[in-house]
Amino acid sequence: QVQLQESGPGLVKPSGTLSLTCAVSGGSISSTKWWSWVRQPPGKGLEWIGEIYHSGRTNYNPSLKSRVTISVDKSKNEFSLKLSSVTAADTALYYCAREGSSSTNLSYYYAMDVWGQGTTVTVSS
Amino acid sequence: DIQMTQSQSSLSASVGDRVTITCQASQSIGMYLNWYQQKPGKAPKILIYAASSLQTGVPTRFSGSGSGTDFTLTISSLQPEDFATYFCQQTYNTPRTFGQGTRVEIK
């Protein structure tokens, strides 16, 4: 079964760039799925950051779009997140997730069916 | 962006209770609504997709209903392992958006 594992620095300085990688095991990143990043500030709810398809097509949250880049490395079976100009407000638990689809009544429905365990990133000097 | 509102930030219930959690979308999203369960220190887990379809392996005491703007997650008989936070999410369009969560606590 597919498993996801986030990795990257746990501490980033203000104005710096947050960089995380999500390794995909047990399956191919080139499958017909979207690969997502979601974050959760301490004690708060979930915020969708964006997603990428293996072709390189991306969708970003407009609230973060100017600072976010999501990329895919098919040779390594992984995808990555870069968030620039970080502030304390970017301190959060960052998850990578797979968005799968199911067909019901001739429509395709999407859900994040596989998640990584999450990695905490703190923005502090 | 589509705003997802869970009117109850928390609720208290006892084992065996029937629990209902509601979610409202700011515009019609058809049945593009998912429910996730999150326990402390863990990643969210998909329970229901397409508003009412039970994810494989999820106990049948969980059910979802609704379409358009109003949705409900029901736990027919609350079990000790069900005390957690529940989030709704719309996948009608991007950006995907989540409700703020409903924490189910022990009464």
mmCIF file of C-alpha atoms in Angstrom:
data_model
loop_
_atom_site.group_PDB
_atom_site.id
_atom_site.type_symbol
_atom_site.label_atom_id
_atom_site.label_comp_id
_atom_site.label_asym_id
_atom_site.label_seq_id
_atom_site.Cartn_x
_atom_site.Cartn_y
_atom_site.Cartn_z
ATOM 1 C CA GLN A 1 0.000 0.000 0.000
ATOM 2 C CA VAL A 2 1.093 3.533 -0.666
ATOM 3 C CA GLN A 3 2.870 5.352 2.138
ATOM 4 C CA LEU A 4 4.024 8.949 2.338
ATOM 5 C CA GLN A 5 6.873 10.379 4.400
ATOM 6 C CA GLU A 6 7.650 14.059 4.840
ATOM 7 C CA SER A 7 11.177 15.296 5.468
ATOM 8 C CA GLY A 8 12.898 18.617 5.823
ATOM 9 C CA PRO A 9 14.223 21.158 8.330
ATOM 10 C CA GLY A 10 12.137 21.637 11.429
ATOM 11 C CA LEU A 11 13.324 25.197 11.962
ATOM 12 C CA VAL A 12 13.357 27.990 9.404
ATOM 13 C CA LYS A 13 14.384 31.591 9.959
ATOM 14 C CA PRO A 14 11.949 34.432 9.264
ATOM 15 C CA SER A 15 12.122 35.641 5.657
ATOM 16 C CA GLY A 16 13.717 32.341 4.691
ATOM 17 C CA THR A 17 12.380 29.524 2.538
ATOM 18 C CA LEU A 18 10.674 26.455 3.915
ATOM 19 C CA SER A 19 11.550 23.329 1.926
ATOM 20 C CA LEU A 20 9.915 19.947 2.436
ATOM 21 C CA THR A 21 9.933 16.707 0.496
ATOM 22 C CA CYS A 22 7.382 13.912 0.468
ATOM 23 C CA ALA A 23 8.671 10.472 -0.453
ATOM 24 C CA VAL A 24 6.141 8.102 -1.994
ATOM 25 C CA SER A 25 6.591 4.378 -1.379
ATOM 26 C CA GLY A 26 4.492 1.375 -2.295
ATOM 27 C CA GLY A 27 3.252 2.990 -5.477
ATOM 28 C CA SER A 28 4.180 5.266 -8.333
ATOM 29 C CA ILE A 29 3.899 9.031 -8.243
ATOM 30 C CA SER A 30 3.007 8.748 -11.921
ATOM 31 C CA SER A 31 -0.322 7.144 -11.104
ATOM 32 C CA THR A 32 -3.547 9.034 -11.848
ATOM 33 C CA LYS A 33 -3.559 10.887 -8.555
ATOM 34 C CA TRP A 34 -2.929 14.380 -7.342
ATOM 35 C CA TRP A 35 -0.296 14.925 -4.664
ATOM 36 C CA SER A 36 -1.071 17.570 -2.065
ATOM 37 C CA TRP A 37 0.332 19.621 0.769
ATOM 38 C CA VAL A 38 -1.846 20.571 3.744
ATOM 39 C CA ARG A 39 -0.804 22.391 6.891
ATOM 40 C CA GLN A 40 -2.201 22.776 10.388
ATOM 41 C CA PRO A 41 -1.073 25.594 12.689
ATOM 42 C CA PRO A 42 -0.829 24.595 16.352
ATOM 43 C CA GLY A 43 -4.283 24.013 17.788
ATOM 44 C CA LYS A 44 -6.009 25.091 14.585
ATOM 45 C CA GLY A 45 -7.687 23.643 11.534
ATOM 46 C CA LEU A 46 -6.468 22.367 8.188
ATOM 47 C CA GLU A 47 -5.312 24.599 5.336
ATOM 48 C CA TRP A 48 -4.814 23.271 1.815
ATOM 49 C CA ILE A 49 -1.591 24.625 0.305
ATOM 50 C CA GLY A 50 -1.697 23.122 -3.158
ATOM 51 C CA GLU A 51 -1.304 20.031 -5.308
ATOM 52 C CA ILE A 52 0.620 18.631 -8.242
ATOM 53 C CA TYR A 53 0.013 15.991 -10.882
ATOM 54 C CA HIS A 54 2.866 13.868 -12.184
ATOM 55 C CA SER A 55 2.790 15.873 -15.433
ATOM 56 C CA GLY A 56 3.836 18.901 -13.410
ATOM 57 C CA ARG A 57 0.457 20.600 -13.493
ATOM 58 C CA THR A 58 -0.191 22.458 -10.248
ATOM 59 C CA ASN A 59 -2.994 24.133 -8.343
ATOM 60 C CA TYR A 60 -2.197 26.505 -5.495
ATOM 61 C CA ASN A 61 -4.159 28.194 -2.742
ATOM 62 C CA PRO A 62 -4.491 31.825 -3.869
ATOM 63 C CA SER A 63 -3.722 32.955 -0.316
ATOM 64 C CA LEU A 64 -0.222 31.454 -0.655
ATOM 65 C CA LYS A 65 0.263 31.366 -4.406
ATOM 66 C CA SER A 66 2.843 34.133 -4.590
ATOM 67 C CA ARG A 67 5.113 32.248 -2.168
ATOM 68 C CA VAL A 68 4.509 28.583 -3.012
ATOM 69 C CA THR A 69 6.155 26.215 -5.437
ATOM 70 C CA ILE A 70 5.289 22.517 -5.601
ATOM 71 C CA SER A 71 7.386 20.285 -7.817
ATOM 72 C CA VAL A 72 7.640 16.593 -8.647
ATOM 73 C CA ASP A 73 10.660 14.359 -9.190
ATOM 74 C CA LYS A 74 9.448 11.207 -10.898
ATOM 75 C CA SER A 75 12.920 9.631 -10.874
ATOM 76 C CA LYS A 76 12.927 9.763 -7.076
ATOM 77 C CA ASN A 77 9.183 9.134 -6.698
ATOM 78 C CA GLU A 78 8.778 12.217 -4.562
ATOM 79 C CA PHE A 79 7.292 15.683 -4.596
ATOM 80 C CA SER A 80 8.349 18.840 -2.828
ATOM 81 C CA LEU A 81 7.096 22.059 -1.306
ATOM 82 C CA LYS A 82 8.875 25.381 -1.179
ATOM 83 C CA LEU A 83 7.365 28.308 0.702
ATOM 84 C CA SER A 84 9.301 31.560 0.554
ATOM 85 C CA SER A 85 9.386 34.655 2.744
ATOM 86 C CA VAL A 86 8.143 32.755 5.773
ATOM 87 C CA THR A 87 6.918 34.384 8.957
ATOM 88 C CA ALA A 88 5.788 33.045 12.310
ATOM 89 C CA ALA A 89 2.339 32.579 10.781
ATOM 90 C CA ASP A 90 3.788 29.755 8.687
ATOM 91 C CA THR A 91 4.647 27.741 11.788
ATOM 92 C CA ALA A 92 2.587 24.579 11.447
ATOM 93 C CA LEU A 93 2.434 20.839 11.106
ATOM 94 C CA TYR A 94 2.852 20.144 7.395
ATOM 95 C CA TYR A 95 1.289 17.073 5.818
ATOM 96 C CA CYS A 96 1.645 15.610 2.372
ATOM 97 C CA ALA A 97 -1.314 13.637 1.084
ATOM 98 C CA ARG A 98 -2.534 11.741 -1.948
ATOM 99 C CA GLU A 99 -5.801 12.814 -3.490
ATOM 100 C CA GLY A 100 -7.479 9.852 -5.068
ATOM 101 C CA SER A 101 -10.676 9.723 -7.046
ATOM 102 C CA SER A 102 -13.697 7.468 -7.162
ATOM 103 C CA SER A 103 -16.411 7.277 -9.775
ATOM 104 C CA THR A 104 -20.005 7.419 -8.590
ATOM 105 C CA ASN A 105 -22.981 8.007 -10.867
ATOM 106 C CA LEU A 106 -20.706 9.039 -13.759
ATOM 107 C CA SER A 107 -18.996 11.709 -11.646
ATOM 108 C CA TYR A 108 -15.509 11.645 -10.190
ATOM 109 C CA TYR A 109 -15.144 12.490 -6.527
ATOM 110 C CA TYR A 110 -11.837 13.314 -4.887
ATOM 111 C CA ALA A 111 -10.563 12.700 -1.379
ATOM 112 C CA MET A 112 -7.240 12.657 0.434
ATOM 113 C CA ASP A 113 -7.022 8.956 1.121
ATOM 114 C CA VAL A 114 -3.363 8.596 2.089
ATOM 115 C CA TRP A 115 -1.520 10.978 4.398
ATOM 116 C CA GLY A 116 2.009 11.275 5.677
ATOM 117 C CA GLN A 117 2.574 11.423 9.417
ATOM 118 C CA GLY A 118 3.295 15.141 9.231
ATOM 119 C CA THR A 119 6.345 17.212 10.042
ATOM 120 C CA THR A 120 6.480 20.243 12.300
ATOM 121 C CA VAL A 121 8.053 23.389 10.938
ATOM 122 C CA THR A 122 8.764 26.306 13.255
ATOM 123 C CA VAL A 123 9.628 29.730 11.926
ATOM 124 C CA SER A 124 11.867 31.467 14.417
ATOM 125 C CA SER A 125 15.184 33.261 14.589
ATOM 126 C CA ASP B 1 -13.062 30.425 -2.179
ATOM 127 C CA ILE B 2 -15.854 28.215 -0.881
ATOM 128 C CA GLN B 3 -16.257 28.641 2.869
ATOM 129 C CA MET B 4 -17.073 25.551 4.894
ATOM 130 C CA THR B 5 -18.760 26.140 8.237
ATOM 131 C CA GLN B 6 -19.077 23.623 11.043
ATOM 132 C CA SER B 7 -21.352 25.362 13.512
ATOM 133 C CA GLN B 8 -20.290 23.233 16.469
ATOM 134 C CA SER B 9 -16.676 23.694 17.494
ATOM 135 C CA SER B 10 -17.151 20.971 20.077
ATOM 136 C CA LEU B 11 -19.763 18.682 21.514
ATOM 137 C CA SER B 12 -19.939 16.359 24.498
ATOM 138 C CA ALA B 13 -21.400 12.896 24.215
ATOM 139 C CA SER B 14 -21.390 9.550 25.948
ATOM 140 C CA VAL B 15 -20.476 6.131 24.653
ATOM 141 C CA GLY B 16 -23.474 4.714 22.843
ATOM 142 C CA ASP B 17 -24.937 8.103 21.920
ATOM 143 C CA ARG B 18 -26.028 9.001 18.418
ATOM 144 C CA VAL B 19 -23.938 11.980 17.328
ATOM 145 C CA THR B 20 -24.636 14.356 14.465
ATOM 146 C CA ILE B 21 -22.097 16.845 13.110
ATOM 147 C CA THR B 22 -23.114 19.432 10.564
ATOM 148 C CA CYS B 23 -21.275 21.279 7.808
ATOM 149 C CA GLN B 24 -22.510 24.055 5.553
ATOM 150 C CA ALA B 25 -20.948 25.267 2.319
ATOM 151 C CA SER B 26 -21.095 28.902 1.228
ATOM 152 C CA GLN B 27 -22.341 27.806 -2.195
ATOM 153 C CA SER B 28 -23.716 24.646 -3.718
ATOM 154 C CA ILE B 29 -21.077 21.934 -4.017
ATOM 155 C CA GLY B 30 -23.251 19.047 -5.124
ATOM 156 C CA MET B 31 -21.937 15.983 -3.328
ATOM 157 C CA TYR B 32 -18.286 17.024 -3.396
ATOM 158 C CA LEU B 33 -17.965 16.755 0.360
ATOM 159 C CA ASN B 34 -15.644 14.621 2.449
ATOM 160 C CA TRP B 35 -15.431 13.907 6.171
ATOM 161 C CA TYR B 36 -12.162 13.248 8.009
ATOM 162 C CA GLN B 37 -11.403 12.127 11.534
ATOM 163 C CA GLN B 38 -8.293 13.380 13.300
ATOM 164 C CA LYS B 39 -6.962 12.129 16.613
ATOM 165 C CA PRO B 40 -4.347 14.048 18.613
ATOM 166 C CA GLY B 41 -0.891 13.795 17.090
ATOM 167 C CA LYS B 42 -2.171 11.912 14.058
ATOM 168 C CA ALA B 43 -2.882 12.748 10.450
ATOM 169 C CA PRO B 44 -6.488 13.068 9.335
ATOM 170 C CA LYS B 45 -8.207 9.902 8.154
ATOM 171 C CA ILE B 46 -10.843 9.827 5.446
ATOM 172 C CA LEU B 47 -14.199 8.483 6.648
ATOM 173 C CA ILE B 48 -16.743 9.547 4.050
ATOM 174 C CA TYR B 49 -16.298 10.780 0.483
ATOM 175 C CA ALA B 50 -18.830 12.036 -2.051
ATOM 176 C CA ALA B 51 -21.042 13.105 0.880
ATOM 177 C CA SER B 52 -22.320 9.621 1.679
ATOM 178 C CA SER B 53 -19.871 6.964 0.484
ATOM 179 C CA LEU B 54 -18.134 5.062 3.254
ATOM 180 C CA GLN B 55 -14.381 4.685 2.774
ATOM 181 C CA THR B 56 -13.241 1.061 2.741
ATOM 182 C CA GLY B 57 -12.469 -0.177 6.221
ATOM 183 C CA VAL B 58 -14.440 2.509 8.056
ATOM 184 C CA PRO B 59 -17.012 1.149 10.539
ATOM 185 C CA THR B 60 -20.607 1.249 9.367
ATOM 186 C CA ARG B 61 -21.666 3.285 12.401
ATOM 187 C CA PHE B 62 -20.357 6.277 10.427
ATOM 188 C CA SER B 63 -22.633 7.685 7.759
ATOM 189 C CA GLY B 64 -22.896 10.876 5.760
ATOM 190 C CA SER B 65 -25.761 12.658 4.096
ATOM 191 C CA GLY B 66 -26.637 15.855 2.318
ATOM 192 C CA SER B 67 -26.056 17.621 -0.956
ATOM 193 C CA GLY B 68 -25.851 21.164 -2.193
ATOM 194 C CA THR B 69 -24.917 23.277 0.819
ATOM 195 C CA ASP B 70 -25.912 21.250 3.883
ATOM 196 C CA PHE B 71 -24.230 18.087 5.032
ATOM 197 C CA THR B 72 -24.272 15.810 8.061
ATOM 198 C CA LEU B 73 -21.952 13.219 9.530
ATOM 199 C CA THR B 74 -23.671 10.776 11.860
ATOM 200 C CA ILE B 75 -22.135 8.332 14.282
ATOM 201 C CA SER B 76 -24.933 5.928 15.150
ATOM 202 C CA SER B 77 -23.487 4.631 18.414
ATOM 203 C CA LEU B 78 -20.423 6.474 19.691
ATOM 204 C CA GLN B 79 -17.501 4.253 20.638
ATOM 205 C CA PRO B 80 -14.524 5.158 22.862
ATOM 206 C CA GLU B 81 -12.226 5.303 19.847
ATOM 207 C CA ASP B 82 -14.476 7.876 18.156
ATOM 208 C CA PHE B 83 -13.527 10.713 20.470
ATOM 209 C CA ALA B 84 -11.648 12.910 18.021
ATOM 210 C CA THR B 85 -11.982 15.991 15.841
ATOM 211 C CA TYR B 86 -13.990 15.783 12.629
ATOM 212 C CA PHE B 87 -13.438 17.996 9.596
ATOM 213 C CA CYS B 88 -15.505 18.435 6.481
ATOM 214 C CA GLN B 89 -13.820 19.330 3.171
ATOM 215 C CA GLN B 90 -15.135 20.391 -0.192
ATOM 216 C CA THR B 91 -13.584 19.109 -3.404
ATOM 217 C CA TYR B 92 -15.968 20.918 -5.750
ATOM 218 C CA ASN B 93 -13.125 23.161 -6.830
ATOM 219 C CA THR B 94 -9.742 24.503 -5.797
ATOM 220 C CA PRO B 95 -8.645 25.763 -3.423
ATOM 221 C CA ARG B 96 -9.839 22.806 -1.423
ATOM 222 C CA THR B 97 -11.256 24.124 1.835
ATOM 223 C CA PHE B 98 -11.986 22.552 5.187
ATOM 224 C CA GLY B 99 -14.409 23.307 7.966
ATOM 225 C CA GLN B 100 -12.835 24.446 11.212
ATOM 226 C CA GLY B 101 -13.498 21.102 12.859
ATOM 227 C CA THR B 102 -15.831 19.680 15.488
ATOM 228 C CA ARG B 103 -14.242 18.110 18.521
ATOM 229 C CA VAL B 104 -16.207 15.246 20.028
ATOM 230 C CA GLU B 105 -15.483 15.046 23.742
ATOM 231 C CA ILE B 106 -16.400 12.605 26.461
ATOM 232 C CA LYS B 107 -19.390 13.679 28.527
#
